[in-house]
Tab-separated table of C-alpha atoms in Angstrom:
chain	number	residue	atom	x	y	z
Y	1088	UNK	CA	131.576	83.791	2.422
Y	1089	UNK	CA	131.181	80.478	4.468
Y	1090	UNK	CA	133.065	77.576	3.773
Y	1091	UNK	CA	132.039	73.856	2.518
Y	1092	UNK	CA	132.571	71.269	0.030
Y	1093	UNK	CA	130.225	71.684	-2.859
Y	1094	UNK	CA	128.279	68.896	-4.997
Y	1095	UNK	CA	128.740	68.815	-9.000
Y	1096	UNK	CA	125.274	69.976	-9.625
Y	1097	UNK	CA	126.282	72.989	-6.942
Y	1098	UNK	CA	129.152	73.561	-9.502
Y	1099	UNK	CA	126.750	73.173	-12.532
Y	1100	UNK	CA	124.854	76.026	-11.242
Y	1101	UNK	CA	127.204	78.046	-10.684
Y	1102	UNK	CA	128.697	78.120	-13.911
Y	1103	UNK	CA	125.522	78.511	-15.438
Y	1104	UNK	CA	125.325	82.093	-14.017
Y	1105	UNK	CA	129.223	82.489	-14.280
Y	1106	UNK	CA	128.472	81.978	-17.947
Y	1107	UNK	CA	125.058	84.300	-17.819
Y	1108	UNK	CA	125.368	87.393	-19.413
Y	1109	UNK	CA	122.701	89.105	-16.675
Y	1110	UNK	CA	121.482	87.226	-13.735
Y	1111	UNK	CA	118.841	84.548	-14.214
Y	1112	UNK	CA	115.922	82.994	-12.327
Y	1113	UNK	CA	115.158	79.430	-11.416
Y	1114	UNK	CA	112.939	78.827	-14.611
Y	1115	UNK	CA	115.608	80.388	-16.945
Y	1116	UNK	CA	117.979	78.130	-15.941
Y	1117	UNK	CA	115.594	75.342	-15.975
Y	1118	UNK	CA	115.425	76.280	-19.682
Y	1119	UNK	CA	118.906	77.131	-20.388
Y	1120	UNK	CA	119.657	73.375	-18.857
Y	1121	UNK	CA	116.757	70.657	-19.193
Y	1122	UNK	CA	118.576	68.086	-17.664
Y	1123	UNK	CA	117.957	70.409	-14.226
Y	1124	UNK	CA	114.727	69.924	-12.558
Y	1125	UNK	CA	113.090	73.343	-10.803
Y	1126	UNK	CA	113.210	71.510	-7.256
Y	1127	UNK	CA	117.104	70.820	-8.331
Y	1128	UNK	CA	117.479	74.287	-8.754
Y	1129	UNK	CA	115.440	76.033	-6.148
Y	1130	UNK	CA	117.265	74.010	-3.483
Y	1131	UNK	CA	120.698	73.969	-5.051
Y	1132	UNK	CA	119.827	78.172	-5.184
Y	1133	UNK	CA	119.173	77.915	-1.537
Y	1134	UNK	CA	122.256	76.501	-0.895
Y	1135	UNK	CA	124.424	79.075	-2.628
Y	1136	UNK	CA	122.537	81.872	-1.263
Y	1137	UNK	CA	123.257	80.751	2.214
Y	1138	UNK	CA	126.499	80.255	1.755
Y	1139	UNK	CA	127.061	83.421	-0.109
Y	1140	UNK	CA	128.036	82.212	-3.216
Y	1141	UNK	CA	125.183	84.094	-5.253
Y	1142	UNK	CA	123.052	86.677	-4.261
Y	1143	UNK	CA	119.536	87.902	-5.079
Y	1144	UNK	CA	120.251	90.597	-8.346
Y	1145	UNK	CA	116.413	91.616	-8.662
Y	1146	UNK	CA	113.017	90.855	-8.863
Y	1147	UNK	CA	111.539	90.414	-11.849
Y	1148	UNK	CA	108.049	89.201	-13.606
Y	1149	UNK	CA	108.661	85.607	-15.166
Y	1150	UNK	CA	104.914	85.884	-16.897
Y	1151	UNK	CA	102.455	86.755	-13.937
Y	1152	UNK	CA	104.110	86.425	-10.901
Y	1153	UNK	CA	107.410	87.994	-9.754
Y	1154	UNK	CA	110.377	85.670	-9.565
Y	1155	UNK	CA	114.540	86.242	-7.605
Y	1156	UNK	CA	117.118	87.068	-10.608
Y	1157	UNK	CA	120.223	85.405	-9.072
Y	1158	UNK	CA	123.290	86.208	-9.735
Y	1159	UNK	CA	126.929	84.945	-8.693
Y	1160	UNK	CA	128.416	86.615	-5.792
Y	1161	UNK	CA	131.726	84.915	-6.045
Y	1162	UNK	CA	133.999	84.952	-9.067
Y	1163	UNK	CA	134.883	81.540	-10.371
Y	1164	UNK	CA	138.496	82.062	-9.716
Y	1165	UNK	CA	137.332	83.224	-6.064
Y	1166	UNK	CA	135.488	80.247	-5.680
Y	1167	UNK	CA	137.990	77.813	-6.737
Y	1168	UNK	CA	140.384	79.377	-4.549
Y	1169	UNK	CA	137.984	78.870	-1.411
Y	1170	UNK	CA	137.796	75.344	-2.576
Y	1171	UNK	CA	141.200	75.063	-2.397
Y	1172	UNK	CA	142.088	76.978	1.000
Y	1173	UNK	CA	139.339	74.286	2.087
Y	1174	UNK	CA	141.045	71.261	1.115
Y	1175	UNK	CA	144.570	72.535	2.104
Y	1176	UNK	CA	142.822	73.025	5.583
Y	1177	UNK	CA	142.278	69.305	5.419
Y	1178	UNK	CA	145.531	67.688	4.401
Y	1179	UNK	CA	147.695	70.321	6.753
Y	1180	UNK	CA	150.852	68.903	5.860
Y	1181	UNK	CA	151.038	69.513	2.186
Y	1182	UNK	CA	154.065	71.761	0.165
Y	1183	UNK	CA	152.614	75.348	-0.640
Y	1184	UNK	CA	155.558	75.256	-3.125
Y	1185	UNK	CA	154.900	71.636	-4.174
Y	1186	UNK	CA	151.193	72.697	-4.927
Y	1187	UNK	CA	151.770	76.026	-7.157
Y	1188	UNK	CA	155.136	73.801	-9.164
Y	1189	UNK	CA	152.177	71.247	-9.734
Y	1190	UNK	CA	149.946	73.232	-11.127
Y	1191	UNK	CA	152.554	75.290	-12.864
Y	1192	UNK	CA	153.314	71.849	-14.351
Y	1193	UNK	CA	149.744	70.847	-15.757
Y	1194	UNK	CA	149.936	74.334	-17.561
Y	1195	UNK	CA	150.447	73.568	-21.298
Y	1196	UNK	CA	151.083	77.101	-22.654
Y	1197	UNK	CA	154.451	78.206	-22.218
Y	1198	UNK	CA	154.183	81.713	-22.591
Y	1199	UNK	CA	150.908	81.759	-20.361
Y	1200	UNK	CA	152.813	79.639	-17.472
Y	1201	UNK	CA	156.116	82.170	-17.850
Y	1202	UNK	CA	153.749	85.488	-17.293
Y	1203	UNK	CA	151.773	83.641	-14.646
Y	1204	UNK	CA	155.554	82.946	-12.885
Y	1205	UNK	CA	156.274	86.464	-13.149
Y	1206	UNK	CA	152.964	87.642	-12.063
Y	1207	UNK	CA	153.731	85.178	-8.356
Y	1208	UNK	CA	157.350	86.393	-8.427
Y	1209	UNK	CA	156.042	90.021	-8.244
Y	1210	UNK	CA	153.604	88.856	-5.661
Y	1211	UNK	CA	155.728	87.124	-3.585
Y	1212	UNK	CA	158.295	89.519	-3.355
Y	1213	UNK	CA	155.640	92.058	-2.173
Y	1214	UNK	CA	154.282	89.855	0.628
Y	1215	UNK	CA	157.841	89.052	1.964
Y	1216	UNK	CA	158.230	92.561	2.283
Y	1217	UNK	CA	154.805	93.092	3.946
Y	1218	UNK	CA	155.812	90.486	6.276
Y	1219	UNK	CA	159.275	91.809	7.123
Y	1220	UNK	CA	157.770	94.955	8.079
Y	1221	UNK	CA	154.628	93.422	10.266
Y	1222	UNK	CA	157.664	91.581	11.846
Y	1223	UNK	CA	159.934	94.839	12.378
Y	1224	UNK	CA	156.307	96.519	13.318
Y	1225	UNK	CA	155.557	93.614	16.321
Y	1226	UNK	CA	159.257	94.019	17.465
Y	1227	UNK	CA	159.280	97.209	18.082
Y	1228	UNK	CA	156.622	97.397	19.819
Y	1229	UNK	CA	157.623	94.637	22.113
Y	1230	UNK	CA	160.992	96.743	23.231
């Protein structure tokens, strides 16, 4: 999965099939979403598939002809989190801590904020110790 900043109608799209029960073709989400043109979609659809965001599910008839079913190849939370590695990449200087108490912060239920805190303790913890032991790993192998 590449990297790049994506447009809103990009986003639109993608949500569209997040949304989608089964994948969809161009024309059904033409139809789903009027306010999208087909040349809209076919090029946004382009854009995705090249950057690995959605992938080709099947081919299917749409009337006569046979038409690409597309289909997301990225979760949403995946994709928002390649957004974000993206941006962080950009402003190098920013507070990993800072960022997650932010967010933490904009949460406004209590109970889902406390079991998302416990969920990042737990996965903290376990990457400290994966690091520790890279670390003892690398040093003995130096001696």
């Amino acid at each position: 999965m590449r990297s790049k900043k994506f447009t809103g109608r990009d986003i639109d799209i993608m949500q569209i099939l997040w949304d989608a029960p089964d994948s969809m073709t161009a024309l059904e989400i033409v139809n789903q979403h009027p306010d999208l043109t087909m040349n809209t979609v076919q090029a946004v659809l382009r854009k995705l598939l090249k950057h690995e965001l959605v992938k080709i599910n099947r081919i299917v008839y749409s009337g006569t002809v046979l038409s690409r079913s597309f289909a997301p190849a990225v979760s949403s939370e995946e994709f928002v989190i390649l957004q974000m590695k993206e941006n962080v990449k950009e402003i190098e200087i920013i507070n990993k801590a800072a960022l997650i108490a932010a967010l933490f912060k904009e949460e406004s239920d209590t109970q889902k904020a406390i079991t998302e805190m416990e969920e990042m303790v737990a996965y903290l913890e376990d990457y400290k110790e994966t690091l520790t032991s890279k670390k003892e790993v690398n040093k003995k192998k130096r001696t």
